[in-house]
Short mmCIF file of C-alpha atoms in Angstrom, two decimals:
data_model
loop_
_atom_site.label_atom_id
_atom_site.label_comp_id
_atom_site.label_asym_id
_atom_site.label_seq_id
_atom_site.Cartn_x
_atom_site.Cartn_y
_atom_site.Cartn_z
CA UNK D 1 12.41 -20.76 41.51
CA UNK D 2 8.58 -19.61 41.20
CA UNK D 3 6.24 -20.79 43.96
CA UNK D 4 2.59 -20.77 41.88
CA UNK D 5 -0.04 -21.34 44.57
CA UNK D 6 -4.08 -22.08 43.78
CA UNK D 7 -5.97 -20.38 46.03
CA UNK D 8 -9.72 -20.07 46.99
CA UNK D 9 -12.07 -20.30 49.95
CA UNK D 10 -14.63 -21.96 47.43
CA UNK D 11 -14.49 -25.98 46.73
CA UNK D 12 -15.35 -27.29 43.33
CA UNK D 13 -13.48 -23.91 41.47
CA UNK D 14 -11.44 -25.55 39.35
CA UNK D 15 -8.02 -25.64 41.69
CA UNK D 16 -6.90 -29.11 41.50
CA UNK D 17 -7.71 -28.85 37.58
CA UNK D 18 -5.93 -25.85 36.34
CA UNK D 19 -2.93 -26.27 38.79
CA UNK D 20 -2.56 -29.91 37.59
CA UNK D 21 -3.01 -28.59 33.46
CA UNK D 22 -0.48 -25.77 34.48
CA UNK D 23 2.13 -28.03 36.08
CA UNK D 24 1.86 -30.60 33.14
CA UNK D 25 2.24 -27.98 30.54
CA UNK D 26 5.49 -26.88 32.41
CA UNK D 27 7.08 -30.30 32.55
CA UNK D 28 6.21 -30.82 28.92
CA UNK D 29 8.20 -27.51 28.19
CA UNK D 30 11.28 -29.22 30.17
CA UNK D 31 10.81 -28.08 33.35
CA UNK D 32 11.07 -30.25 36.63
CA UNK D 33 7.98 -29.14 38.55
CA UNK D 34 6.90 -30.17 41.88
CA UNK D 35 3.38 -30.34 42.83
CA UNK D 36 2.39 -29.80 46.75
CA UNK D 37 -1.04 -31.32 47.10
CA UNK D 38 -2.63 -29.76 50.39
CA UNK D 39 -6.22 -30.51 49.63
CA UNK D 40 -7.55 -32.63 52.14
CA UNK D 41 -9.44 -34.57 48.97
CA UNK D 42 -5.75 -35.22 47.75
CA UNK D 43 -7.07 -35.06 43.77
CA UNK D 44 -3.50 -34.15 42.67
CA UNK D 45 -2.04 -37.42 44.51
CA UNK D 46 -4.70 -39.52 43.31
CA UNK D 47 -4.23 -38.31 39.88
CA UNK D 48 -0.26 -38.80 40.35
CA UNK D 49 -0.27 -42.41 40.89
CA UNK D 50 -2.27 -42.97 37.57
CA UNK D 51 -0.01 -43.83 34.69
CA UNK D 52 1.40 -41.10 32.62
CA UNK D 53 2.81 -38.99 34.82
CA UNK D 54 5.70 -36.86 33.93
CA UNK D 55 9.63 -37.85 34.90
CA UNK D 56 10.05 -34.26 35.98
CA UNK D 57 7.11 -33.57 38.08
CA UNK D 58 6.54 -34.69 41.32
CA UNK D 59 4.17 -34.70 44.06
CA UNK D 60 4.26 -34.08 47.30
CA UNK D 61 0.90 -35.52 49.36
CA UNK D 62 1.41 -34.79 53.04
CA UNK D 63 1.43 -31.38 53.30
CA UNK D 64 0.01 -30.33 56.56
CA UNK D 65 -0.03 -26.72 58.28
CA UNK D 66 3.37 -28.00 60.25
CA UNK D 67 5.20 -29.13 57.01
CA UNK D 68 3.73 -26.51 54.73
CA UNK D 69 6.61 -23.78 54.41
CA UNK D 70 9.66 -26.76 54.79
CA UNK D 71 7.85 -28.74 51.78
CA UNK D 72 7.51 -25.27 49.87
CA UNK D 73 10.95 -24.79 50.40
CA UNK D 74 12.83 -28.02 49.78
CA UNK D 75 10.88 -28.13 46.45
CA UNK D 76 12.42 -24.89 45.61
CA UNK D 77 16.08 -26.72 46.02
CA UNK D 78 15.58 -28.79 43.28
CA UNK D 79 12.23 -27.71 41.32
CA UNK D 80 12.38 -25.00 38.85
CA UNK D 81 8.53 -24.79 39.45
CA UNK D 82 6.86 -25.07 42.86
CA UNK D 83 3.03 -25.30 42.49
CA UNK D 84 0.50 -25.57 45.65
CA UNK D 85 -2.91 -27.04 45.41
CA UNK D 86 -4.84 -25.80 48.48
CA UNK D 87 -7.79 -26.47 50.26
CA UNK D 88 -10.90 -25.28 49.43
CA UNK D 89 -11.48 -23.02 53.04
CA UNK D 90 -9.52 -20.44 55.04
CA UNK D 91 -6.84 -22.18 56.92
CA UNK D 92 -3.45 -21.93 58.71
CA UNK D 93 -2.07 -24.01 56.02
CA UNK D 94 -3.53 -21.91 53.06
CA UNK D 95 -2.20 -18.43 54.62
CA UNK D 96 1.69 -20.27 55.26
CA UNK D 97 1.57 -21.16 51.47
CA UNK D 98 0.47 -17.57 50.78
CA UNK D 99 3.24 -16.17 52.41
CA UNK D 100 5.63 -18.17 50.19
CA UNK D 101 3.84 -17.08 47.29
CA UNK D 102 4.91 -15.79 44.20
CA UNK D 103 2.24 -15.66 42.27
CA UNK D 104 -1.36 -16.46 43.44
CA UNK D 105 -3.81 -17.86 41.04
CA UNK D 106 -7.71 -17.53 42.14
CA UNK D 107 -9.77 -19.39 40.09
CA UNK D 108 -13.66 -18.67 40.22
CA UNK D 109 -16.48 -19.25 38.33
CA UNK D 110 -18.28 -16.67 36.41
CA UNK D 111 -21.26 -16.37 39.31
CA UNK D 112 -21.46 -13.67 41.99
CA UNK D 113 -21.21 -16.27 44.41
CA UNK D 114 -17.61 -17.34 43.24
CA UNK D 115 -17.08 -13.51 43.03
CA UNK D 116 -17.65 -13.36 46.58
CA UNK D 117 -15.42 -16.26 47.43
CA UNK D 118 -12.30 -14.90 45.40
CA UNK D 119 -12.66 -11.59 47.26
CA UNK D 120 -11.79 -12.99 50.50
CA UNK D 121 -8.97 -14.58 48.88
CA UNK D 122 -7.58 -11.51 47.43
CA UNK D 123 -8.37 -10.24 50.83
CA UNK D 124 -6.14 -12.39 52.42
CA UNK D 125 -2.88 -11.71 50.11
CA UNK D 126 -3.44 -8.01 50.53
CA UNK D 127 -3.20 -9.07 54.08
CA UNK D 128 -0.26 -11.18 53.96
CA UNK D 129 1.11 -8.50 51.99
CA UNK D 130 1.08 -6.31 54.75
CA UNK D 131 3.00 -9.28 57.41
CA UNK D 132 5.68 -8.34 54.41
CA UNK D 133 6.10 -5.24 54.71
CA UNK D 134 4.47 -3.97 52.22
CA UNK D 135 6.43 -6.86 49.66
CA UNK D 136 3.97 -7.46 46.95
CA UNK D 137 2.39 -10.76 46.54
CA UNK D 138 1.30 -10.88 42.31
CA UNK D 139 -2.08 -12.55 42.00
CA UNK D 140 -4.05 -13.03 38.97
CA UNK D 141 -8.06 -14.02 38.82
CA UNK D 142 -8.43 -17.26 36.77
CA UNK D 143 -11.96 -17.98 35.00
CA UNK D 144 -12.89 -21.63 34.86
CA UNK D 145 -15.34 -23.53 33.47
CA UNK D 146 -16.20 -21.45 31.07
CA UNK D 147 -17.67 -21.92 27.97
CA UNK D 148 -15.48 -21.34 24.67
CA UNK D 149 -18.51 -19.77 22.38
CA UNK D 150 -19.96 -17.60 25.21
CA UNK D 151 -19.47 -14.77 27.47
CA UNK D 152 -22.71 -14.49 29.63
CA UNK D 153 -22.74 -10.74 30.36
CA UNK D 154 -23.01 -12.44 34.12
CA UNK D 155 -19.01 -13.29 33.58
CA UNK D 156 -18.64 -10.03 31.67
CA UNK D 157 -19.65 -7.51 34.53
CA UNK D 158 -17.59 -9.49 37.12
CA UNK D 159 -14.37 -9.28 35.15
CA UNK D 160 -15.49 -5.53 34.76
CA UNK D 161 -15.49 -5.21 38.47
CA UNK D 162 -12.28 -6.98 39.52
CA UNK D 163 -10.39 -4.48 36.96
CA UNK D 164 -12.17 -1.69 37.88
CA UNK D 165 -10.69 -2.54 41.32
CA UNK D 166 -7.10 -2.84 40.41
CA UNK D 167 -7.22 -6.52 40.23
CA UNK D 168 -5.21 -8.62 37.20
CA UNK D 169 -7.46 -10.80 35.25
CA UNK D 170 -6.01 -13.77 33.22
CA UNK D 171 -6.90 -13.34 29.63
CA UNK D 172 -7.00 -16.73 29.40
CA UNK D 173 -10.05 -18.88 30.52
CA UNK D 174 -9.98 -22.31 31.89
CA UNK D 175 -13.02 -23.76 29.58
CA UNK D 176 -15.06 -26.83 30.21
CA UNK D 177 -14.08 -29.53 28.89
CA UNK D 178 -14.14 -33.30 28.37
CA UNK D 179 -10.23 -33.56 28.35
CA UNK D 180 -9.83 -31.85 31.62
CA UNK D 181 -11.74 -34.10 33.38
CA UNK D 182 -10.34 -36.90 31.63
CA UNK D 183 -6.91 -36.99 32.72
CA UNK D 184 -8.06 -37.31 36.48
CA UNK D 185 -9.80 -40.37 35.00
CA UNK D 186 -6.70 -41.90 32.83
CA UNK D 187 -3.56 -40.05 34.41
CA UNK D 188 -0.96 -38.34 32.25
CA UNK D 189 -1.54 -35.48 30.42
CA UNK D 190 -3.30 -34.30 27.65
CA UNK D 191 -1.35 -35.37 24.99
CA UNK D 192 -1.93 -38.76 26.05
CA UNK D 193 -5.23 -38.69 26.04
CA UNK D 194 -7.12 -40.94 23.55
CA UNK D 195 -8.68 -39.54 20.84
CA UNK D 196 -11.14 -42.25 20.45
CA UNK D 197 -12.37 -41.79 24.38
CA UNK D 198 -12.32 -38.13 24.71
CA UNK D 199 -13.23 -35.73 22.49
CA UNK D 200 -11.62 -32.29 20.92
CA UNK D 201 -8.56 -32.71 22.62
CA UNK D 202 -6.39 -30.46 20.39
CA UNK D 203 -8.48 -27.34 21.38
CA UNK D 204 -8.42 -28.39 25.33
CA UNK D 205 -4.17 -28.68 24.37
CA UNK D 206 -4.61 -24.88 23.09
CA UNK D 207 -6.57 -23.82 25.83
CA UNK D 208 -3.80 -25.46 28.53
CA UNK D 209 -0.75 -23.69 26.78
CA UNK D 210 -2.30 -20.44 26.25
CA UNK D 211 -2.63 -20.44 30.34
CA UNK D 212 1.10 -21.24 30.50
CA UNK D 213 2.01 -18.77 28.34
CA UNK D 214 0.34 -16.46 30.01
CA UNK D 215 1.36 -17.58 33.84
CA UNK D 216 4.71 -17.54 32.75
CA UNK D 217 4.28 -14.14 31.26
CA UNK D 218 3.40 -12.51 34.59
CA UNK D 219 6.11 -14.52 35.98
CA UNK D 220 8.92 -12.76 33.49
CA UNK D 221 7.65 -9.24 34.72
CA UNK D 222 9.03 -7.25 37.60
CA UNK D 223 7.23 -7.44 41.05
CA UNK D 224 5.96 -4.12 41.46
CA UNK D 225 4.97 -2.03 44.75
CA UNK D 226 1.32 -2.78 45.75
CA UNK D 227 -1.37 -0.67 44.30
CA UNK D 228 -4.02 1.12 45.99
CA UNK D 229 -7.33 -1.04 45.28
CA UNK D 230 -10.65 -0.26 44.59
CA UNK D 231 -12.61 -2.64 47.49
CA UNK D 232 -14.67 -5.32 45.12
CA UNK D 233 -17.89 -5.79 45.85
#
């Protein structure tokens, strides 16, 4: 059973967001998913005891750096998905939930700053890479916030540079929209969002299962033996 874990040293990235649109895109495909919410600001758990909330995903909210790798692996026992909302800094806690990884997910904004940020996550599974003997850890840059009509060349030469490097870049963008921050408002998911309070939920729907799609994608494919990286600047 996958462990899918949101990673970043940078707050405000979009974490909480796309790991909450990924794990409600899974249950609505019929899988049980379990959430582990270790983000201090507990977003996940707060959205979780809105209404709407899927029958097969659950969330655990008391994930500390003690319970961390038990909670990852008791979800595994009955989850088919195990997805990990981490804090926003370097921590014991985010490098445990690393380690029981099996695919990373970075999302960053489209700014150098974010750049920076994601590097020292990607720095940290190569790392804990290395505490595995070499096991390979999959990780995948996710772009959030973006806008759906636009690529700023800003975003453009940054994606250039993490695959110049060696690094895997979703194709699929996390855009901003109204219905993603609505469902931390109402609760449920996106379906069950109202049309007359949100707007152009159908394309925010599109944008969610293309991300799925591709996340599950990576998940299909054989884990292969680390590559040699270019160092990102």
């Amino acid at each position: 059973m996958p462990t899918i874990v949101f990673a970043t040293p940078k707050g405000g990235a979009g974490k909480s967001t796309s790991a909450v649109i990924l794990a409600t895109e899974l249950a609505g495909k019929g899988g049980t998913v379990t959430i582990i919410d270790a983000d201090p600001n507990k977003p996940v758990s707060q959205w979780a005891k809105l209404p709407g909330r899927p029958q097969t995903l659950s969330v655990v909210a008391d994930a500390t750096e003690e319970t961390i790798i038990d909670q990852i692996n008791e979800a595994k026992r009955h989850s088919q998905f195990v997805i990990v909302d981490l804090e926003g800094t370097a921590s014991a806690t985010v490098t445990f939930a690393v380690s029981r990884a099996d695919l990373v997910i970075i999302p960053t904004q489209g700014s150098h700053l974010d750049a920076a940020e994601s590097v020292k996550a990607l720095k940290l599974v190569r790392n804990m890479e290395k505490a595995r003997d070499g096991q390979a850890i999959p990780t995948a840059i996710l772009f959030t916030r973006t806008s759906a009509a636009i690529r700023p060349r800003t975003l453009q030469a940054i994606e250039a540079e993490f695959l110049k490097a060696g690094e895997r870049v979703l194709d699929t963008q996390i855009n901003e929209r109204d219905a993603f921050r609505a469902i931390f408002s109402f609760g449920g998911t996106l379906s069950d969002l109202d049309h007359a309070q949100v707007s152009n939920i159908p394309a925010a729907i599109t944008n969610a299962r293309a991300f799925a799609g591709e996340v599950l994608s990576i998940l299909k494919q054989p884990v292969a033996v680390p590559a040699i990286r270019a160092q990102v600047a």
